[in-house]
Short mmCIF file of C-alpha atoms in Angstrom, two decimals:
data_model
loop_
_atom_site.label_atom_id
_atom_site.label_comp_id
_atom_site.label_asym_id
_atom_site.label_seq_id
_atom_site.Cartn_x
_atom_site.Cartn_y
_atom_site.Cartn_z
CA MET A 1 15.84 -6.01 -24.29
CA SER A 2 12.68 -6.71 -26.24
CA TRP A 3 10.45 -4.06 -27.81
CA LEU A 4 7.82 -4.75 -25.13
CA ILE A 5 10.12 -3.89 -22.23
CA GLY A 6 11.46 -0.89 -24.15
CA SER A 7 8.02 0.54 -24.81
CA VAL A 8 6.89 0.01 -21.21
CA PHE A 9 10.04 1.79 -20.02
CA ALA A 10 9.14 4.67 -22.34
CA ILE A 11 5.59 4.85 -20.89
CA VAL A 12 7.01 4.88 -17.34
CA ALA A 13 9.37 7.71 -18.30
CA VAL A 14 6.58 9.74 -19.94
CA THR A 15 4.11 9.32 -17.07
CA GLY A 16 6.84 10.11 -14.54
CA LEU A 17 7.60 13.30 -16.47
CA LEU A 18 3.90 14.19 -16.42
CA VAL A 19 3.84 13.89 -12.61
CA VAL A 20 6.71 16.37 -12.38
CA LEU A 21 5.34 18.75 -15.01
CA SER A 22 1.75 19.02 -13.76
CA ARG A 23 1.50 22.00 -11.41
CA ASP A 24 -2.02 21.55 -10.01
CA PRO A 25 -1.80 19.12 -7.05
CA LYS A 26 -5.09 17.47 -7.98
CA ARG A 27 -3.90 16.72 -11.52
CA GLN A 28 -0.59 15.60 -10.09
CA VAL A 29 -2.36 12.98 -7.96
CA PHE A 30 -3.98 11.46 -11.03
CA ALA A 31 -0.70 11.61 -12.94
CA LEU A 32 0.86 9.75 -10.02
CA GLY A 33 -1.83 7.08 -10.35
CA ALA A 34 -1.09 6.74 -14.07
CA ASN A 35 2.61 6.45 -13.28
CA GLY A 36 1.80 3.70 -10.78
CA LEU A 37 -0.17 1.84 -13.43
CA ALA A 38 2.75 2.12 -15.85
CA LEU A 39 5.18 0.89 -13.19
CA THR A 40 2.85 -2.04 -12.45
CA THR A 41 2.90 -2.97 -16.12
CA LEU A 42 6.69 -2.76 -16.07
CA PHE A 43 6.91 -5.08 -13.05
CA PHE A 44 4.59 -7.60 -14.68
CA VAL A 45 6.58 -7.46 -17.92
CA LEU A 46 9.79 -8.01 -15.94
CA GLN A 47 8.14 -11.07 -14.31
CA ALA A 48 7.82 -9.66 -10.79
CA PRO A 49 4.08 -10.11 -10.19
CA ASP A 50 4.44 -9.92 -6.39
CA VAL A 51 5.87 -6.41 -6.57
CA GLY A 52 3.36 -5.51 -9.28
CA LEU A 53 0.41 -6.46 -7.08
CA SER A 54 1.67 -4.29 -4.21
CA GLU A 55 2.46 -1.47 -6.61
CA ILE A 56 -0.94 -1.39 -8.30
CA VAL A 57 -2.87 -1.08 -5.03
CA VAL A 58 -0.49 1.19 -3.16
CA ASN A 59 0.34 3.55 -6.00
CA THR A 60 -2.94 3.70 -7.94
CA VAL A 61 -5.49 3.45 -5.10
CA LEU A 62 -4.18 4.08 -1.60
CA THR A 63 -1.61 6.84 -2.12
CA PRO A 64 -3.82 8.89 -4.50
CA ALA A 65 -6.79 8.40 -2.15
CA LEU A 66 -4.80 9.64 0.86
CA PHE A 67 -3.50 12.60 -1.18
CA LEU A 68 -6.99 13.52 -2.37
CA MET A 69 -8.36 13.40 1.19
CA THR A 70 -5.50 15.57 2.39
CA LEU A 71 -6.09 18.08 -0.41
CA ALA A 72 -9.81 18.18 0.44
CA ALA A 73 -9.06 18.71 4.13
CA VAL A 74 -6.61 21.49 3.30
CA ALA A 75 -9.14 23.19 1.00
CA MET A 76 -11.85 23.00 3.67
CA ASN A 77 -9.57 24.33 6.38
CA SER A 78 -8.30 27.24 4.31
CA VAL A 79 -11.92 28.23 3.56
CA SER A 80 -13.16 28.01 7.14
CA ARG A 81 -10.39 30.25 8.46
CA MET B 1 23.50 33.95 -5.34
CA THR B 2 22.62 35.36 -8.74
CA ALA B 3 20.94 33.50 -11.57
CA ARG B 4 24.21 33.33 -13.55
CA TRP B 5 26.02 31.71 -10.64
CA ARG B 6 23.23 29.19 -10.22
CA LEU B 7 23.27 28.30 -13.93
CA GLY B 8 27.02 27.88 -13.82
CA LEU B 9 26.78 25.62 -10.78
CA PHE B 10 24.03 23.62 -12.52
CA ALA B 11 26.09 23.22 -15.71
CA GLY B 12 29.12 22.07 -13.74
CA ALA B 13 27.09 19.57 -11.75
CA VAL B 14 25.47 18.22 -14.92
CA LEU B 15 28.87 17.75 -16.58
CA ILE B 16 30.38 15.91 -13.62
CA LEU B 17 27.31 13.79 -12.86
CA THR B 18 26.81 12.82 -16.52
CA ALA B 19 30.41 11.66 -16.78
CA ALA B 20 30.11 9.71 -13.52
CA ALA B 21 26.79 8.14 -14.54
CA GLY B 22 28.32 7.16 -17.89
CA VAL B 23 31.24 5.41 -16.18
CA ILE B 24 28.86 3.56 -13.84
CA ALA B 25 26.52 2.56 -16.68
CA ALA B 26 29.44 1.15 -18.66
CA HIS B 27 30.43 -1.10 -15.76
CA MET B 28 26.95 -2.37 -14.92
CA PRO B 29 26.00 -5.98 -15.68
CA ALA B 30 23.99 -6.36 -18.89
CA PHE B 31 20.19 -5.96 -18.67
CA GLY B 32 18.41 -9.07 -17.42
CA VAL B 33 21.57 -10.96 -16.46
CA PRO B 34 21.27 -12.31 -12.92
CA ALA B 35 23.96 -10.64 -10.85
CA SER B 36 23.64 -12.70 -7.69
CA HIS B 37 23.81 -16.39 -6.91
CA TYR B 38 21.00 -16.04 -4.40
CA GLY B 39 18.09 -16.42 -6.84
CA PRO B 40 19.23 -19.72 -8.40
CA ALA B 41 20.11 -21.05 -4.93
CA VAL B 42 16.63 -20.22 -3.62
CA ASN B 43 15.02 -21.81 -6.69
CA ALA B 44 17.08 -24.97 -6.16
CA ILE B 45 16.59 -25.40 -2.42
CA ILE B 46 13.14 -24.10 -1.39
CA PRO B 47 10.71 -26.29 -3.39
CA ALA B 48 12.13 -29.41 -1.74
CA ALA B 49 12.79 -27.90 1.67
CA ARG B 50 9.50 -26.01 2.17
CA HIS B 51 7.07 -27.40 -0.44
CA ALA B 52 6.28 -23.82 -1.51
CA THR B 53 5.99 -22.67 -5.12
CA ASN B 54 6.00 -18.90 -4.59
CA MET B 55 9.66 -18.24 -3.92
CA VAL B 56 9.06 -14.62 -2.93
CA ALA B 57 6.69 -15.64 -0.14
CA ALA B 58 9.01 -18.45 0.95
CA VAL B 59 11.95 -16.03 1.21
CA ASN B 60 9.90 -13.32 2.92
CA PHE B 61 8.12 -15.47 5.46
CA ASP B 62 10.56 -18.30 6.05
CA VAL B 63 14.15 -17.67 4.95
CA ARG B 64 14.20 -14.08 6.22
CA GLY B 65 11.02 -14.25 8.26
CA LEU B 66 12.45 -12.24 11.13
CA ASP B 67 13.05 -9.26 8.79
CA THR B 68 9.42 -9.43 7.72
CA LEU B 69 8.39 -9.48 11.36
CA GLY B 70 10.37 -6.27 11.87
CA GLU B 71 8.81 -4.67 8.78
CA GLU B 72 5.38 -5.66 10.03
CA CYS B 73 6.05 -3.96 13.36
CA ILE B 74 7.27 -0.83 11.53
CA LEU B 75 4.00 -0.73 9.56
CA VAL B 76 1.92 -1.13 12.72
CA CYS B 77 3.90 1.60 14.49
CA ALA B 78 3.61 3.95 11.51
CA ALA B 79 -0.16 3.44 11.18
CA THR B 80 -0.66 3.80 14.94
CA GLY B 81 1.43 6.97 14.97
CA ALA B 82 -0.60 8.51 12.15
CA VAL B 83 -3.86 7.65 13.96
CA VAL B 84 -2.62 9.10 17.25
CA LEU B 85 -1.50 12.32 15.51
CA LEU B 86 -4.79 12.78 13.65
CA ARG B 87 -7.03 11.88 16.58
CA GLY B 88 -4.96 13.99 18.92
CA ALA B 89 -5.77 17.04 16.82
CA ARG B 90 -9.40 16.15 16.27
CA GLY B 91 -10.71 14.09 19.18
CA GLU B 92 -12.44 10.72 19.15
CA SER B 93 -15.87 11.84 17.99
CA ILE B 94 -17.25 10.87 14.61
CA SER B 95 -18.90 13.67 12.68
CA ALA B 96 -21.99 12.97 10.64
CA ASP B 97 -21.80 15.88 8.20
CA ALA B 98 -19.62 16.01 5.15
CA GLY B 99 -17.29 18.97 5.03
CA ARG B 100 -17.95 21.22 2.09
CA VAL B 101 -15.61 23.19 -0.10
CA PRO B 102 -17.75 26.16 -1.16
CA GLY B 103 -18.28 26.54 -4.87
CA ARG B 104 -18.08 22.84 -5.59
CA ALA B 105 -21.23 21.10 -6.79
CA VAL B 106 -22.24 17.93 -4.95
CA LEU B 107 -23.68 15.47 -7.43
CA ARG B 108 -25.93 12.58 -6.46
CA ARG B 109 -24.62 9.13 -7.19
CA THR B 110 -26.34 7.41 -10.09
CA ASP B 111 -27.85 3.97 -9.55
CA ALA B 112 -25.32 2.50 -11.97
CA THR B 113 -22.45 3.71 -9.77
CA VAL B 114 -24.02 2.19 -6.67
CA ILE B 115 -24.66 -1.18 -8.32
CA LEU B 116 -21.21 -1.31 -9.95
CA CYS B 117 -19.52 -0.47 -6.67
CA ARG B 118 -21.49 -3.09 -4.75
CA ILE B 119 -20.51 -5.76 -7.29
CA ALA B 120 -16.91 -4.57 -7.32
CA VAL B 121 -16.72 -4.55 -3.51
CA SER B 122 -17.65 -8.21 -3.23
CA LEU B 123 -15.33 -9.26 -6.06
CA THR B 124 -12.43 -7.22 -4.68
CA LEU B 125 -12.86 -8.57 -1.15
CA VAL B 126 -13.01 -12.18 -2.40
CA TYR B 127 -9.95 -11.59 -4.59
CA GLY B 128 -8.03 -10.06 -1.68
CA ILE B 129 -8.85 -12.98 0.61
CA TYR B 130 -7.94 -15.43 -2.15
CA MET B 131 -4.64 -13.68 -2.70
CA ALA B 132 -3.77 -13.70 0.99
CA LEU B 133 -4.67 -17.38 1.42
CA HIS B 134 -2.79 -18.55 -1.69
CA GLY B 135 0.39 -16.59 -0.93
CA THR B 136 2.44 -19.76 -0.65
CA ILE B 137 1.61 -21.06 -4.10
CA THR B 138 0.81 -18.15 -6.41
CA PRO B 139 2.09 -14.56 -6.68
CA GLY B 140 0.65 -12.30 -4.02
CA GLY B 141 0.59 -12.87 -0.31
CA GLY B 142 -0.30 -11.22 2.95
CA PHE B 143 0.66 -7.64 2.19
CA GLN B 144 -0.84 -7.64 -1.29
CA GLY B 145 -4.02 -9.35 -0.13
CA GLY B 146 -4.33 -6.93 2.78
CA VAL B 147 -4.01 -3.80 0.67
CA VAL B 148 -6.47 -5.22 -1.90
CA ILE B 149 -9.02 -5.79 0.89
CA ALA B 150 -8.42 -2.30 2.32
CA SER B 151 -8.85 -0.68 -1.10
CA GLY B 152 -12.00 -2.73 -1.58
CA LEU B 153 -13.37 -1.12 1.58
CA MET B 154 -12.96 2.26 -0.12
CA LEU B 155 -15.42 1.09 -2.78
CA VAL B 156 -18.13 0.95 -0.10
CA TYR B 157 -17.64 4.68 0.42
CA LEU B 158 -17.58 5.31 -3.33
CA GLY B 159 -20.86 3.50 -3.90
CA ASP B 160 -22.90 3.97 -0.76
CA GLY B 161 -21.54 7.03 0.95
CA TYR B 162 -19.90 7.90 4.20
CA ALA B 163 -22.55 6.85 6.71
CA LEU B 164 -22.76 3.25 5.54
CA TRP B 165 -19.01 3.13 5.20
CA ARG B 166 -18.53 4.17 8.82
CA ARG B 167 -21.03 1.52 9.92
CA MET B 168 -19.43 -1.24 7.85
CA VAL B 169 -15.85 -0.34 8.76
CA PRO B 170 -15.86 0.38 12.49
CA SER B 171 -12.56 1.73 13.70
CA VAL B 172 -12.51 -0.70 16.65
CA ALA B 173 -12.64 -3.65 14.23
CA MET B 174 -9.81 -2.18 12.16
CA ALA B 175 -7.70 -1.58 15.27
CA LEU B 176 -8.36 -5.15 16.46
CA LEU B 177 -7.38 -6.54 13.04
CA GLU B 178 -4.22 -4.45 13.02
CA GLY B 179 -3.07 -5.36 16.51
CA GLY B 180 -4.39 -8.93 16.41
CA GLY B 181 -2.61 -9.78 13.16
CA ALA B 182 0.67 -8.38 14.43
CA PHE B 183 0.23 -10.18 17.77
CA LEU B 184 -0.42 -13.53 16.02
CA PHE B 185 2.69 -13.01 13.88
CA VAL B 186 4.79 -12.30 16.97
CA ALA B 187 3.27 -15.38 18.62
CA ALA B 188 4.19 -17.47 15.56
CA ALA B 189 7.77 -16.30 16.06
CA ALA B 190 7.80 -16.65 19.85
CA ILE B 191 6.19 -20.09 20.28
CA PRO B 192 9.00 -22.02 18.52
CA LEU B 193 11.46 -19.89 20.51
CA ALA B 194 9.74 -20.85 23.77
CA LEU B 195 9.86 -24.52 22.76
CA GLY B 196 13.63 -24.29 22.47
CA GLY B 197 13.91 -23.83 18.71
CA ASP B 198 14.63 -20.83 16.49
CA ALA B 199 12.25 -17.92 16.14
CA LEU B 200 9.75 -18.55 13.32
CA ALA B 201 11.03 -22.12 12.96
CA ASN B 202 8.79 -23.91 10.46
CA MET B 203 7.54 -26.77 12.62
CA LEU B 204 4.12 -27.20 11.00
CA PRO B 205 3.47 -30.05 8.54
CA LEU B 206 4.68 -28.96 5.10
CA GLY B 207 1.91 -30.64 3.09
CA GLN B 208 1.82 -31.39 -0.62
CA PRO B 209 3.53 -28.91 -2.98
CA LYS B 210 1.04 -26.71 -4.92
CA ASP B 211 -1.63 -27.51 -2.32
CA LEU B 212 -3.42 -24.68 -0.49
CA PHE B 213 -2.15 -26.00 2.85
CA SER B 214 1.51 -26.26 1.97
CA GLY B 215 4.64 -24.56 3.24
CA GLY B 216 3.74 -24.92 6.92
CA LEU B 217 4.22 -21.65 8.75
CA ILE B 218 4.45 -19.58 5.54
CA MET B 219 0.70 -19.60 5.00
CA LEU B 220 -0.01 -18.75 8.65
CA ALA B 221 2.45 -15.85 8.66
CA ASN B 222 0.96 -14.61 5.36
CA ASP B 223 -2.51 -14.54 6.85
CA CYS B 224 -1.34 -12.75 10.01
CA VAL B 225 0.24 -10.07 7.83
CA ALA B 226 -2.93 -9.86 5.71
CA LEU B 227 -5.05 -9.19 8.83
CA SER B 228 -2.64 -6.60 10.14
CA VAL B 229 -2.23 -4.81 6.80
CA THR B 230 -6.00 -4.71 6.28
CA GLY B 231 -6.39 -3.15 9.72
CA SER B 232 -3.54 -0.68 9.29
CA PHE B 233 -4.66 0.65 5.93
CA GLY B 234 -8.33 0.56 6.89
CA LEU B 235 -7.56 2.63 9.97
CA LEU B 236 -5.43 5.06 7.98
CA LEU B 237 -8.14 5.58 5.35
CA LEU B 238 -10.73 6.01 8.10
CA GLU B 239 -8.73 8.67 9.93
CA PHE B 240 -7.90 10.56 6.73
CA MET B 241 -11.55 10.45 5.67
CA GLU B 242 -12.63 11.80 9.03
CA GLU B 243 -10.33 14.76 8.41
CA THR B 244 -12.52 15.77 5.47
CA ARG B 245 -15.66 15.96 7.62
CA SER B 246 -16.88 19.18 9.11
CA PRO B 247 -15.71 19.50 12.72
CA ALA B 248 -17.98 17.93 15.30
CA GLU B 249 -19.78 19.93 17.96
CA ASP B 250 -17.63 18.87 20.89
CA PRO B 251 -14.12 20.12 20.30
CA VAL B 252 -10.97 18.49 21.58
CA PRO B 253 -10.56 19.05 25.30
CA ASP B 254 -7.85 21.63 25.73
CA GLU B 255 -4.62 20.50 27.23
CA GLU B 256 -4.52 21.20 30.91
CA ASP B 257 -3.37 24.67 31.66
CA PRO B 258 -0.55 24.88 34.17
#
């Protein structure tokens, strides 16, 4: 295992930990995006670009976007009631 | 259950699971060593048999194409279900006003944001289409291209706001893309079946390796999936965005009272 793969693994572990440790849902969404970016790097380093391309869009754009919209809708609903 | 009991249970579980994980880790194949004969076999057979250079696409859309067809249908069903659930609670109408969370400032977009987003939209869309079309030869393919296009659509909202976004991404067009792509994929599976062959049999000319039009049916299936994925994710984003708007004037008709 080269130093490159090792360091990317470490970044994935750290960003994953940050997702779990952040308590504010909004911060958690952005931590999730960072974790997705780290995972994408890992997939590219491990020579799986197909998976990496899915991962980068789904985990850094679409999932955070859907989460943010849901959080906004929840905030609006809890205010209006 | 008291806190001491819980801690004791936790400690016991950690001890047992750590020991078990250690045993499993010791018996795993070394890192990076191919564990299955499937990969080398695919690499040896497919370039000659299908004239494709992206083995992942060749496996997904030819060798196990029927599985991909099933996955595609699952995606369509999931997206449709989400749309039905959200619209069922909200109605069909499109609201013009942005919902507002009180106490949050609404900042105007700067010109730089608008320009950057407009440039990025065009580049992202072109890249997504490129990726979907070249699925047979380079990494990427229908699903990846489709999600790239759908995320590019989000940039329209980011740069130019909700009204233009709703005009550029009509929900009917997204629904047609979603259903049409899936229908074409099913047709690509059914036509060889109707002609007496196997489902998704690759009967198209295979073309030159590394050429855009190579791999026969693989490229066609890729593009069907790209259309369907674009529609599915576009529709999902649209419905979720509509949830953040302030409720329209005409509420959902109540369910009929008995």
